[in-house]
Short mmCIF file of C-alpha atoms and ligand atoms in Angstrom, two decimals:
data_model
loop_
_atom_site.label_atom_id
_atom_site.label_comp_id
_atom_site.label_asym_id
_atom_site.label_seq_id
_atom_site.Cartn_x
_atom_site.Cartn_y
_atom_site.Cartn_z
CA MET A 26 54.07 30.11 64.03
CA LEU A 27 50.44 29.47 64.96
CA TYR A 28 47.54 28.50 62.74
CA LYS A 29 43.94 29.65 63.03
CA SER A 30 40.73 28.45 61.47
CA THR A 31 38.99 30.47 58.76
CA ARG A 32 35.59 29.85 60.37
CA SER A 33 35.72 30.61 64.09
CA GLN A 34 37.87 31.79 66.99
CA LEU A 35 39.34 28.37 67.66
CA GLN A 36 42.39 28.11 69.88
CA PRO A 37 45.35 28.52 67.47
CA VAL A 38 47.45 25.39 66.93
CA LEU A 39 51.05 24.64 65.91
CA SER A 40 51.78 23.57 62.36
CA ALA A 41 52.20 19.89 63.27
CA GLU A 42 48.64 19.88 64.63
CA ALA A 43 47.28 21.74 61.60
CA ILE A 44 48.94 19.30 59.20
CA LYS A 45 47.87 16.25 61.20
CA LEU A 46 44.23 17.32 61.36
CA GLY A 47 44.07 18.45 57.71
CA ILE A 48 40.85 20.38 58.28
CA ALA A 49 39.97 22.46 61.36
CA PRO A 50 37.47 20.95 63.83
CA ASP A 51 34.93 23.70 63.01
CA GLY A 52 35.01 22.75 59.31
CA GLY A 53 37.27 25.68 58.42
CA LEU A 54 40.73 25.64 56.88
CA PHE A 55 43.92 26.29 58.79
CA VAL A 56 45.73 29.51 57.92
CA PRO A 57 48.94 31.01 59.32
CA LYS A 58 48.33 33.73 61.91
CA GLU A 59 50.71 35.98 60.05
CA ILE A 60 52.51 35.57 56.74
CA PRO A 61 56.30 35.70 57.14
CA ASN A 62 58.08 38.44 55.24
CA ILE A 63 61.35 38.04 53.38
CA LYS A 64 63.44 41.16 53.07
CA GLU A 65 65.41 42.02 49.96
CA GLU A 66 68.74 41.08 51.55
CA GLU A 67 67.50 37.57 52.22
CA LEU A 68 65.95 37.30 48.76
CA LYS A 69 69.34 38.13 47.27
CA ALA A 70 71.02 35.42 49.32
CA MET A 71 68.38 32.87 48.39
CA ALA A 72 68.78 33.44 44.66
CA SER A 73 71.74 31.07 44.48
CA TYR A 74 70.28 28.29 46.67
CA SER A 75 69.66 24.79 45.31
CA TYR A 76 66.00 23.76 45.16
CA GLN A 77 66.46 21.64 48.27
CA ARG A 78 68.08 24.39 50.29
CA LEU A 79 65.45 26.88 49.19
CA ALA A 80 62.67 24.46 50.12
CA ALA A 81 64.14 23.99 53.60
CA ALA A 82 64.49 27.76 54.05
CA ILE A 83 60.86 28.47 53.08
CA LEU A 84 59.43 25.55 55.04
CA LYS A 85 61.31 26.64 58.13
CA LYS A 86 59.48 29.97 58.12
CA TYR A 87 56.11 28.26 58.42
CA LEU A 88 56.95 25.08 60.31
CA THR A 89 58.55 26.70 63.34
CA ASP A 90 57.71 23.72 65.56
CA TYR A 91 59.71 21.31 63.36
CA THR A 92 63.46 21.08 63.98
CA GLU A 93 65.87 22.02 61.23
CA THR A 94 66.90 18.37 60.94
CA GLU A 95 63.29 17.22 60.60
CA ILE A 96 62.68 19.68 57.79
CA GLU A 97 65.88 18.73 56.02
CA GLU A 98 64.98 15.03 56.26
CA CYS A 99 61.57 15.70 54.73
CA VAL A 100 63.13 17.70 51.90
CA ALA A 101 65.75 15.01 51.22
CA HIS A 102 63.08 12.28 51.05
CA ALA A 103 61.04 14.28 48.56
CA TYR A 104 63.25 16.21 46.16
CA ASN A 105 65.88 13.84 44.82
CA ARG A 106 66.96 12.17 41.59
CA ASP A 107 65.05 8.95 42.34
CA LYS A 108 61.79 10.88 42.41
CA PHE A 109 62.36 13.69 39.93
CA GLY A 110 63.55 13.45 36.35
CA SER A 111 65.26 16.84 36.50
CA THR A 112 68.04 17.92 38.84
CA ALA A 113 66.50 21.38 38.89
CA ILE A 114 63.28 19.70 40.24
CA ALA A 115 61.16 22.48 38.71
CA PRO A 116 63.04 23.84 35.66
CA VAL A 117 62.05 26.97 33.75
CA HIS A 118 61.79 26.86 29.96
CA GLN A 119 61.99 30.10 27.99
CA LEU A 120 59.55 30.60 25.10
CA ASN A 121 60.40 34.19 24.15
CA ASP A 122 61.77 37.43 25.62
CA SER A 123 58.92 37.85 28.05
CA LEU A 124 57.32 34.43 28.40
CA TYR A 125 58.56 31.49 30.45
CA VAL A 126 57.15 28.11 31.40
CA LEU A 127 57.72 26.66 34.87
CA GLU A 128 57.72 22.89 34.36
CA LEU A 129 56.15 21.33 37.41
CA TRP A 130 55.79 17.83 36.01
CA HIS A 131 59.15 16.11 36.39
CA GLY A 132 57.98 14.11 39.41
CA PRO A 133 56.86 10.45 39.52
CA THR A 134 53.26 11.05 38.37
CA CYS A 135 53.99 13.78 35.80
CA ALA A 136 51.87 16.55 37.35
CA PHE A 137 52.58 19.48 39.65
CA LYS A 138 50.94 17.78 42.62
CA ASP A 139 54.08 15.67 43.09
CA LEU A 140 55.90 18.75 44.34
CA ALA A 141 53.64 18.79 47.41
CA LEU A 142 52.66 15.14 47.71
CA GLN A 143 56.17 13.76 47.72
CA ILE A 144 56.89 15.69 50.90
CA LEU A 145 53.50 15.73 52.66
CA PRO A 146 53.65 12.12 53.97
CA HIS A 147 56.90 12.93 55.72
CA LEU A 148 55.60 16.19 57.16
CA LEU A 149 52.53 14.27 58.30
CA THR A 150 54.19 11.27 59.97
CA LYS A 151 56.56 13.64 61.76
CA ALA A 152 53.55 15.73 62.80
CA ALA A 153 51.85 12.68 64.32
CA ALA A 154 54.99 11.73 66.24
CA LYS A 155 55.47 15.33 67.44
CA THR A 156 51.93 15.53 68.78
CA GLY A 157 52.24 12.19 70.59
CA ASP A 158 49.69 10.47 68.38
CA SER A 159 50.11 6.74 67.85
CA SER A 160 47.01 6.12 65.74
CA THR A 161 47.29 5.06 62.11
CA ILE A 162 46.75 8.07 59.87
CA VAL A 163 44.11 7.37 57.24
CA ILE A 164 44.35 9.68 54.26
CA LEU A 165 41.10 10.19 52.36
CA VAL A 166 41.48 11.79 48.96
CA ALA A 167 38.89 12.97 46.49
CA THR A 168 40.59 13.41 43.16
CA SER A 169 39.84 14.88 39.77
CA GLY A 170 42.69 12.69 38.50
CA ASP A 171 46.13 13.95 39.37
CA THR A 172 45.93 14.31 43.14
CA GLY A 173 44.94 10.69 43.60
CA LYS A 174 47.90 9.18 41.85
CA ALA A 175 50.32 11.71 43.31
CA ALA A 176 49.01 10.99 46.82
CA LEU A 177 49.20 7.21 46.26
CA GLU A 178 52.82 7.51 45.14
CA GLY A 179 53.64 9.77 48.07
CA PHE A 180 52.01 7.60 50.75
CA LYS A 181 52.56 4.07 49.47
CA ASP A 182 54.28 1.93 52.09
CA VAL A 183 54.88 4.91 54.41
CA PRO A 184 54.69 3.29 57.90
CA GLY A 185 51.82 4.46 60.12
CA THR A 186 49.60 5.53 57.21
CA ARG A 187 46.75 4.17 55.08
CA ILE A 188 45.43 5.90 52.00
CA ILE A 189 42.01 5.63 50.31
CA VAL A 190 41.50 7.46 47.03
CA PHE A 191 38.07 8.25 45.52
CA PHE A 192 37.93 9.24 41.86
CA PRO A 193 34.90 10.09 39.67
CA GLU A 194 34.34 7.05 37.48
CA GLU A 195 33.66 9.06 34.33
CA GLY A 196 35.79 12.10 35.12
CA VAL A 197 39.39 11.06 34.55
CA SER A 198 41.46 10.12 31.51
CA ALA A 199 42.33 6.50 30.64
CA VAL A 200 45.94 7.08 31.68
CA GLN A 201 44.91 8.70 34.96
CA LYS A 202 42.56 5.85 35.75
CA LEU A 203 45.13 3.16 34.96
CA GLN A 204 47.76 4.98 36.98
CA MET A 205 45.48 4.67 40.00
CA VAL A 206 43.93 1.22 39.62
CA THR A 207 47.37 -0.36 39.10
CA GLN A 208 48.80 1.27 42.21
CA GLU A 209 51.03 -0.99 44.29
CA GLY A 210 51.65 -0.70 48.02
CA ASN A 211 50.46 -2.49 51.16
CA ASN A 212 48.48 0.47 52.58
CA VAL A 213 46.53 1.72 49.55
CA ASP A 214 42.91 1.50 48.34
CA VAL A 215 41.34 3.07 45.25
CA VAL A 216 37.56 3.48 44.77
CA ALA A 217 35.64 4.64 41.68
CA VAL A 218 32.71 6.92 42.62
CA ARG A 219 29.54 6.98 40.51
CA GLY A 220 29.46 10.75 40.12
CA ASN A 221 31.60 13.77 39.25
CA PHE A 222 34.53 15.30 41.15
CA ASP A 223 32.36 17.57 43.29
CA ASP A 224 30.30 14.52 44.33
CA ALA A 225 33.46 12.72 45.39
CA GLN A 226 34.84 15.80 47.16
CA ASN A 227 31.56 16.47 48.99
CA GLY A 228 31.38 12.83 50.11
CA VAL A 229 34.91 12.97 51.47
CA LYS A 230 34.29 16.35 53.14
CA ASP A 231 31.12 15.02 54.80
CA THR A 232 33.05 12.01 56.08
CA PHE A 233 35.71 14.30 57.56
CA GLY A 234 33.01 16.43 59.15
CA ASN A 235 31.11 13.48 60.66
CA THR A 236 32.08 13.73 64.33
CA GLY A 237 30.47 10.45 65.35
CA PHE A 238 32.24 8.54 62.62
CA ASN A 239 35.58 10.14 63.48
CA GLN A 240 35.11 9.16 67.14
CA TYR A 241 34.29 5.62 66.12
CA LEU A 242 37.44 5.42 63.98
CA LEU A 243 39.60 6.89 66.74
CA SER A 244 38.33 4.14 69.04
CA LYS A 245 39.77 1.71 66.48
CA ASN A 246 43.02 3.69 66.46
CA TYR A 247 42.45 5.32 63.05
CA ARG A 248 42.72 9.07 62.55
CA LEU A 249 41.35 10.58 59.36
CA SER A 250 43.47 13.19 57.64
CA SER A 251 43.52 14.87 54.27
CA ALA A 252 46.03 15.10 51.47
CA ASN A 253 43.75 17.35 49.40
CA SER A 254 44.88 20.92 49.03
CA ILE A 255 42.71 21.83 52.02
CA ASN A 256 45.64 20.43 54.06
CA TRP A 257 48.02 23.25 54.91
CA GLY A 258 50.95 20.87 54.34
CA ARG A 259 50.06 20.82 50.64
CA LEU A 260 50.37 24.56 50.20
CA ILE A 261 53.76 25.41 51.74
CA PRO A 262 55.82 23.16 49.42
CA GLN A 263 54.13 24.87 46.47
CA ILE A 264 55.29 28.30 47.62
CA VAL A 265 58.87 27.15 47.04
CA TYR A 266 58.70 26.85 43.25
CA TYR A 267 57.40 30.38 42.75
CA PHE A 268 60.56 31.60 44.45
CA SER A 269 62.75 29.14 42.57
CA ALA A 270 61.28 30.17 39.21
CA TYR A 271 61.86 33.83 39.98
CA PHE A 272 65.45 33.18 41.08
CA ASP A 273 66.04 31.19 37.89
CA LEU A 274 65.26 34.29 35.85
CA VAL A 275 67.40 36.44 38.13
CA VAL A 276 70.40 34.11 37.87
CA LYS A 277 70.09 34.08 34.07
CA SER A 278 69.78 37.91 34.09
CA ASN A 279 66.36 37.69 32.47
CA VAL A 280 64.97 39.86 35.25
CA ALA A 281 66.76 42.17 37.67
CA MET A 282 66.44 41.33 41.37
CA GLY A 283 63.37 43.21 42.56
CA GLU A 284 61.76 43.47 39.11
CA LYS A 285 58.21 42.24 39.17
CA VAL A 286 56.92 39.27 37.18
CA ASN A 287 53.44 37.89 36.49
CA PHE A 288 52.47 34.30 37.19
CA VAL A 289 49.79 32.54 35.18
CA VAL A 290 48.27 29.57 36.99
CA PRO A 291 45.85 27.03 35.46
CA THR A 292 43.41 26.81 38.33
CA GLY A 293 40.87 24.37 39.74
CA ASN A 294 40.69 24.10 43.50
CA PHE A 295 42.66 27.37 43.90
CA GLY A 296 45.52 25.64 45.74
CA ASN A 297 48.36 26.29 43.34
CA ILE A 298 47.52 29.95 42.75
CA LEU A 299 46.98 30.47 46.48
CA SER A 300 50.58 29.38 47.06
CA ALA A 301 51.61 32.05 44.55
CA PHE A 302 49.57 34.53 46.60
CA TYR A 303 51.50 33.54 49.74
CA ALA A 304 54.79 33.96 47.86
CA ARG A 305 53.68 37.44 46.80
CA GLU A 306 52.63 38.37 50.34
CA MET A 307 56.01 37.13 51.60
CA GLY A 308 57.76 39.67 49.41
CA LEU A 309 58.40 37.90 46.12
CA PRO A 310 58.23 40.66 43.47
CA VAL A 311 54.96 39.75 41.75
CA ASN A 312 52.78 42.04 39.68
CA LYS A 313 49.64 40.09 38.73
CA LEU A 314 48.49 36.59 39.47
CA ILE A 315 46.62 35.52 36.36
CA CYS A 316 43.93 32.99 37.18
CA ALA A 317 43.30 30.72 34.18
CA SER A 318 40.16 28.56 34.10
CA ASN A 319 38.61 26.23 31.56
CA ALA A 320 34.90 26.28 30.60
CA ASN A 321 34.11 25.74 34.29
CA ASN A 322 34.76 29.45 34.67
CA VAL A 323 33.24 30.07 38.08
CA LEU A 324 36.46 31.79 39.23
CA THR A 325 36.60 34.02 36.15
CA ASP A 326 33.14 35.35 36.95
CA PHE A 327 33.94 35.65 40.63
CA ILE A 328 37.11 37.68 40.16
CA GLN A 329 35.32 39.83 37.57
CA ASN A 330 32.17 40.62 39.50
CA GLY A 331 32.57 39.51 43.12
CA GLU A 332 29.85 36.90 43.02
CA TYR A 333 30.66 33.23 43.40
CA ASN A 334 27.96 31.09 41.85
CA ARG A 335 28.31 27.37 41.49
CA ASN A 336 24.74 26.97 40.20
CA ARG A 337 25.73 26.39 36.62
CA HIS A 338 26.33 23.64 34.11
CA PHE A 339 29.26 21.38 34.91
CA HIS A 340 31.48 20.96 31.82
CA LYS A 341 33.59 17.89 31.19
CA THR A 342 36.62 19.36 29.43
CA ILE A 343 39.94 18.23 27.99
CA SER A 344 41.61 19.75 31.07
CA PRO A 345 39.80 17.51 33.59
CA SER A 346 41.99 18.39 36.58
CA MET A 347 40.39 21.83 36.46
CA ASP A 348 36.79 20.61 36.12
CA ILE A 349 35.75 21.99 39.47
CA LEU A 350 32.90 24.25 40.56
CA ILE A 351 33.84 24.59 44.22
CA SER A 352 37.34 25.99 44.62
CA SER A 353 37.95 25.14 48.27
CA ASN A 354 41.09 27.19 48.79
CA LEU A 355 39.39 30.44 47.90
CA GLU A 356 38.19 30.38 51.50
CA ARG A 357 41.75 31.00 52.68
CA LEU A 358 42.19 33.93 50.33
CA LEU A 359 38.95 35.52 51.52
CA TYR A 360 40.03 35.11 55.12
CA HIS A 361 43.35 36.85 54.50
CA LEU A 362 41.84 39.63 52.42
CA THR A 363 39.26 40.41 55.11
CA GLU A 364 42.09 40.75 57.66
CA GLY A 365 41.14 37.47 59.27
CA ASN A 366 37.41 38.10 59.56
CA HIS A 367 36.02 34.65 60.32
CA PHE A 368 32.44 35.98 60.58
CA MET A 369 32.46 37.16 56.98
CA THR A 370 34.38 34.14 55.70
CA SER A 371 32.13 31.58 57.38
CA GLY A 372 29.03 33.51 56.31
CA TRP A 373 30.06 33.25 52.67
CA MET A 374 30.97 29.59 53.00
CA ASN A 375 27.61 28.81 54.64
CA SER A 376 25.84 30.61 51.84
CA LEU A 377 27.84 28.59 49.31
CA ARG A 378 26.84 25.38 51.06
CA ASP A 379 23.15 26.33 51.44
CA ASN A 380 22.46 28.36 48.29
CA GLY A 381 25.39 27.54 46.01
CA ASN A 382 26.47 31.19 45.88
CA TYR A 383 27.68 34.25 47.78
CA LYS A 384 28.62 37.83 47.03
CA ILE A 385 31.59 39.50 48.67
CA ASP A 386 31.74 43.11 49.92
CA GLU A 387 33.25 45.98 47.89
CA ASN A 388 36.39 46.19 49.99
CA THR A 389 37.37 42.55 49.58
CA PHE A 390 36.42 42.67 45.92
CA ALA A 391 38.74 45.65 45.34
CA ARG A 392 41.61 43.79 46.97
CA ILE A 393 41.11 40.70 44.86
CA HIS A 394 40.97 42.83 41.74
CA LYS A 395 44.25 44.48 42.55
CA ILE A 396 46.11 41.19 42.73
CA PHE A 397 44.31 38.81 40.36
CA TRP A 398 43.40 38.93 36.69
CA PRO A 399 41.03 36.19 35.49
CA ASP A 400 39.94 34.66 32.22
CA PHE A 401 39.17 31.26 30.75
CA ALA A 402 39.74 29.18 27.63
CA ASP A 403 37.26 26.69 26.20
CA ASP A 404 38.35 23.37 24.69
CA HIS A 405 38.55 24.72 21.17
CA GLU A 406 40.82 27.58 22.21
CA THR A 407 42.92 25.18 24.26
CA MET A 408 43.50 22.94 21.24
CA GLU A 409 44.38 25.96 19.08
CA THR A 410 46.90 27.09 21.69
CA ILE A 411 48.63 23.69 21.86
CA ARG A 412 48.90 23.77 18.06
CA SER A 413 50.18 27.32 17.77
CA CYS A 414 52.64 26.91 20.65
CA PHE A 415 54.11 23.85 18.95
CA LYS A 416 54.28 25.64 15.61
CA GLN A 417 55.80 28.81 16.99
CA TYR A 418 58.18 27.44 19.63
CA SER A 419 58.43 23.69 18.88
CA TYR A 420 57.26 23.26 22.44
CA VAL A 421 54.60 20.74 23.41
CA THR A 422 52.29 21.60 26.30
CA ASP A 423 49.51 19.68 27.98
CA THR A 424 45.91 20.88 27.95
CA HIS A 425 46.00 22.54 31.39
CA THR A 426 49.13 24.49 30.61
CA ALA A 427 47.58 25.49 27.28
CA VAL A 428 44.64 27.01 29.14
CA GLY A 429 47.21 29.14 30.95
CA LEU A 430 48.99 30.15 27.75
CA ASN A 431 45.70 31.05 26.09
CA VAL A 432 44.61 33.20 29.01
CA TYR A 433 48.02 34.91 29.03
CA GLN A 434 47.45 35.88 25.40
CA LYS A 435 44.07 37.35 26.36
CA TYR A 436 45.76 39.19 29.21
CA ILE A 437 48.32 40.92 27.01
CA ASN A 438 45.73 41.63 24.33
CA THR A 439 43.55 43.35 26.95
CA THR A 440 46.16 45.11 29.09
CA GLY A 441 49.23 45.52 26.87
CA ASP A 442 51.28 44.64 29.96
CA LYS A 443 54.90 43.87 29.06
CA THR A 444 55.87 42.45 32.46
CA LYS A 445 57.82 39.20 32.15
CA THR A 446 55.49 36.33 32.77
CA ILE A 447 55.89 32.78 34.03
CA VAL A 448 53.20 30.24 33.21
CA ALA A 449 52.90 27.34 35.64
CA SER A 450 52.95 24.17 33.54
CA THR A 451 50.96 21.75 35.64
CA ALA A 452 51.21 18.47 33.74
CA SER A 453 53.35 16.62 31.24
CA PRO A 454 51.84 16.59 27.73
CA PHE A 455 52.11 12.78 27.84
CA LYS A 456 49.54 12.64 30.58
CA PHE A 457 46.80 14.10 28.37
CA ASN A 458 48.19 12.71 25.18
CA THR A 459 44.96 12.17 23.19
CA SER A 460 44.12 15.86 23.06
CA VAL A 461 47.75 16.89 22.68
CA ALA A 462 48.45 14.48 19.82
CA ARG A 463 45.23 15.49 18.08
CA ALA A 464 46.16 19.17 18.43
CA ILE A 465 49.64 18.89 16.96
CA LEU A 466 49.23 15.94 14.55
CA GLY A 467 45.60 16.23 13.48
CA ASP A 468 42.55 13.97 13.80
CA ALA A 469 43.66 11.48 11.17
CA ALA A 470 46.93 10.66 12.94
CA VAL A 471 45.06 9.88 16.14
CA GLN A 472 42.18 7.89 14.63
CA GLY A 473 41.86 4.35 15.97
CA LYS A 474 44.81 4.66 18.37
CA ASP A 475 44.54 4.21 22.13
CA GLU A 476 46.26 6.44 24.68
CA PHE A 477 49.19 4.07 24.83
CA ASP A 478 49.89 4.05 21.09
CA LEU A 479 49.69 7.80 21.35
CA LEU A 480 52.45 7.97 23.95
CA THR A 481 54.82 6.56 21.35
CA LEU A 482 53.45 8.75 18.59
CA LEU A 483 53.77 11.86 20.73
CA SER A 484 57.28 10.94 21.74
CA GLU A 485 58.29 10.66 18.09
CA ALA A 486 56.62 13.92 17.12
CA SER A 487 57.97 15.95 20.04
CA GLY A 488 61.39 14.38 20.46
CA MET A 489 60.61 14.05 24.19
CA GLU A 490 61.01 10.77 26.05
CA ILE A 491 57.97 9.02 27.49
CA PRO A 492 58.14 9.68 31.24
CA ALA A 493 59.06 6.66 33.38
CA GLY A 494 55.76 6.79 35.30
CA LEU A 495 53.71 6.31 32.12
CA LYS A 496 55.84 3.78 30.28
CA GLY A 497 54.40 0.26 30.22
CA LEU A 498 51.34 1.26 32.23
CA GLU A 499 48.97 -0.77 30.04
CA HIS A 500 50.78 -4.00 30.94
CA LYS A 501 50.48 -3.55 34.69
CA PRO A 502 47.88 -5.65 36.52
CA VAL A 503 44.71 -3.90 37.73
CA LEU A 504 44.77 -4.18 41.52
CA HIS A 505 41.73 -2.07 42.49
CA GLN A 506 38.13 -2.56 41.35
CA LYS A 507 36.00 -1.14 44.17
CA THR A 508 33.14 1.26 43.37
CA ALA A 509 30.92 3.44 45.57
CA LEU A 510 27.75 5.46 45.11
CA LYS A 511 28.26 9.17 45.63
CA ASP A 512 26.43 9.17 48.97
CA SER A 513 28.07 6.07 50.40
CA ILE A 514 31.66 7.23 50.76
CA LYS A 515 31.58 6.90 54.54
CA GLU A 516 30.38 3.29 54.23
CA ALA A 517 33.17 2.57 51.76
CA VAL A 518 35.74 3.86 54.26
CA GLU A 519 34.17 1.79 57.02
CA ASN A 520 34.29 -1.38 54.94
CA ILE A 521 37.89 -0.88 53.91
CA LEU A 522 39.07 -0.31 57.48
CA LYS A 523 37.10 -3.23 58.92
C1 PLP B 18 45.30 19.88 40.16
C2 PLP B 18 45.65 20.42 38.84
C3 PLP B 18 45.34 21.73 38.48
C4 PLP B 18 44.58 22.65 39.40
O1 PLP B 18 45.31 23.03 40.53
P1 PLP B 18 44.57 23.64 41.80
O2 PLP B 18 45.60 23.74 42.86
O3 PLP B 18 43.48 22.65 42.15
O4 PLP B 18 44.01 24.95 41.39
C5 PLP B 18 45.75 22.19 37.24
N1 PLP B 18 46.40 21.39 36.38
C6 PLP B 18 46.70 20.11 36.68
C7 PLP B 18 47.41 19.28 35.68
C8 PLP B 18 46.36 19.59 37.92
O5 PLP B 18 46.66 18.32 38.22
#
């Protein structure tokens, strides 16, 4: 399978090249030339596969230049009992007759990004070897919290790689920050940026796009690459769990094979929901993809009226991993829905860069509308949803997942749709425990307690164990104290690699 850029008629490349480069040389994103289709016969066979076997089968369809053994090795490194606290890897929890939660947080850092970032380093080092590249791969990550830690855990001590993570100093939770600044490993650096997530992401993007700087680094045997969800290698592993969730319901006879389901996805950079889109295009029986945003509802407006406009107030919310105004992966969706029209796609992206907005044509808008249903939940609604979910189902969700549950409620209120629905649960409630504990226990119970007292409190209230990755975090030594101004990310990289 070959990969093209969303922005120009570049020579198509193999998947190893696309994964190694992270971003296309013209600044576009790599997309598969065609999306593989899975026929019903094959779907039926896959329904009984283990997560690992399913992952290998899906990856194989996209990574045609990797050998079967290489893919199986990558899968074995990533999805095992040392890394994941559930043998199912991504188990499904039933709330009622038509509502299910896909728990994507049983990995080492307690958020869905582990599903991709545990395997990406292996896909990447194999990609470098396959393309005859002997330079050290330097991963630059801009993070709104969860990506950074997940990438650090995935890449730590992986030979032939370095990783530098930039996080917005004031934009992550205390737990998220401690998870990162206590990171061990001989190839890791963590830098706090004086700015918000978009500042950090723009700084990293500019560094990737700086040809002169990249040449300079290559002369020192360093090759920049990306572990953000702009890297194609992040998206394929995420396709797997949409299939596995569906098959879970089939195996338990909750849905008949071929019956359509909805997926609700708490969305920020549009990576997770884009993987659901690929699953749907591949033939997974999906009705609607419900795009759930927080108060940073730029995607809600876009899917409702076809105009993307980032010129708006940036909200710091209790679901910080979705505090994003530029959803990078939307570019891939637009490319696919315009039948691979790189003129239109790059035009919109240039307008976004220059004016902060763009408006899509009627045709593309109609296509988006057919597949996606958008809405958002503000912080107050999110808290109410955590509370009512706990009351009704004795089930504790994190703030991001609660945004999804709230938007699902709005969806059924508006449409009356009875289609069985799976909500992607993107983080463990322990990771955002201040808001979660306040929602289910009340303000008084939380007063005067830090996030670490709250882990214990939440564990007692929910009957759930504190995840291994969060236990004892406050006693770990802080190993990283670097900071950078938002427009000196390149200089920070240069200093670290010196
Ligand atoms: C990253 C993240 C999201 C947003 O996912 P995207 O792929 O960026 O849309 C949602 N919830 C949590 C907990 C996350 O870490």
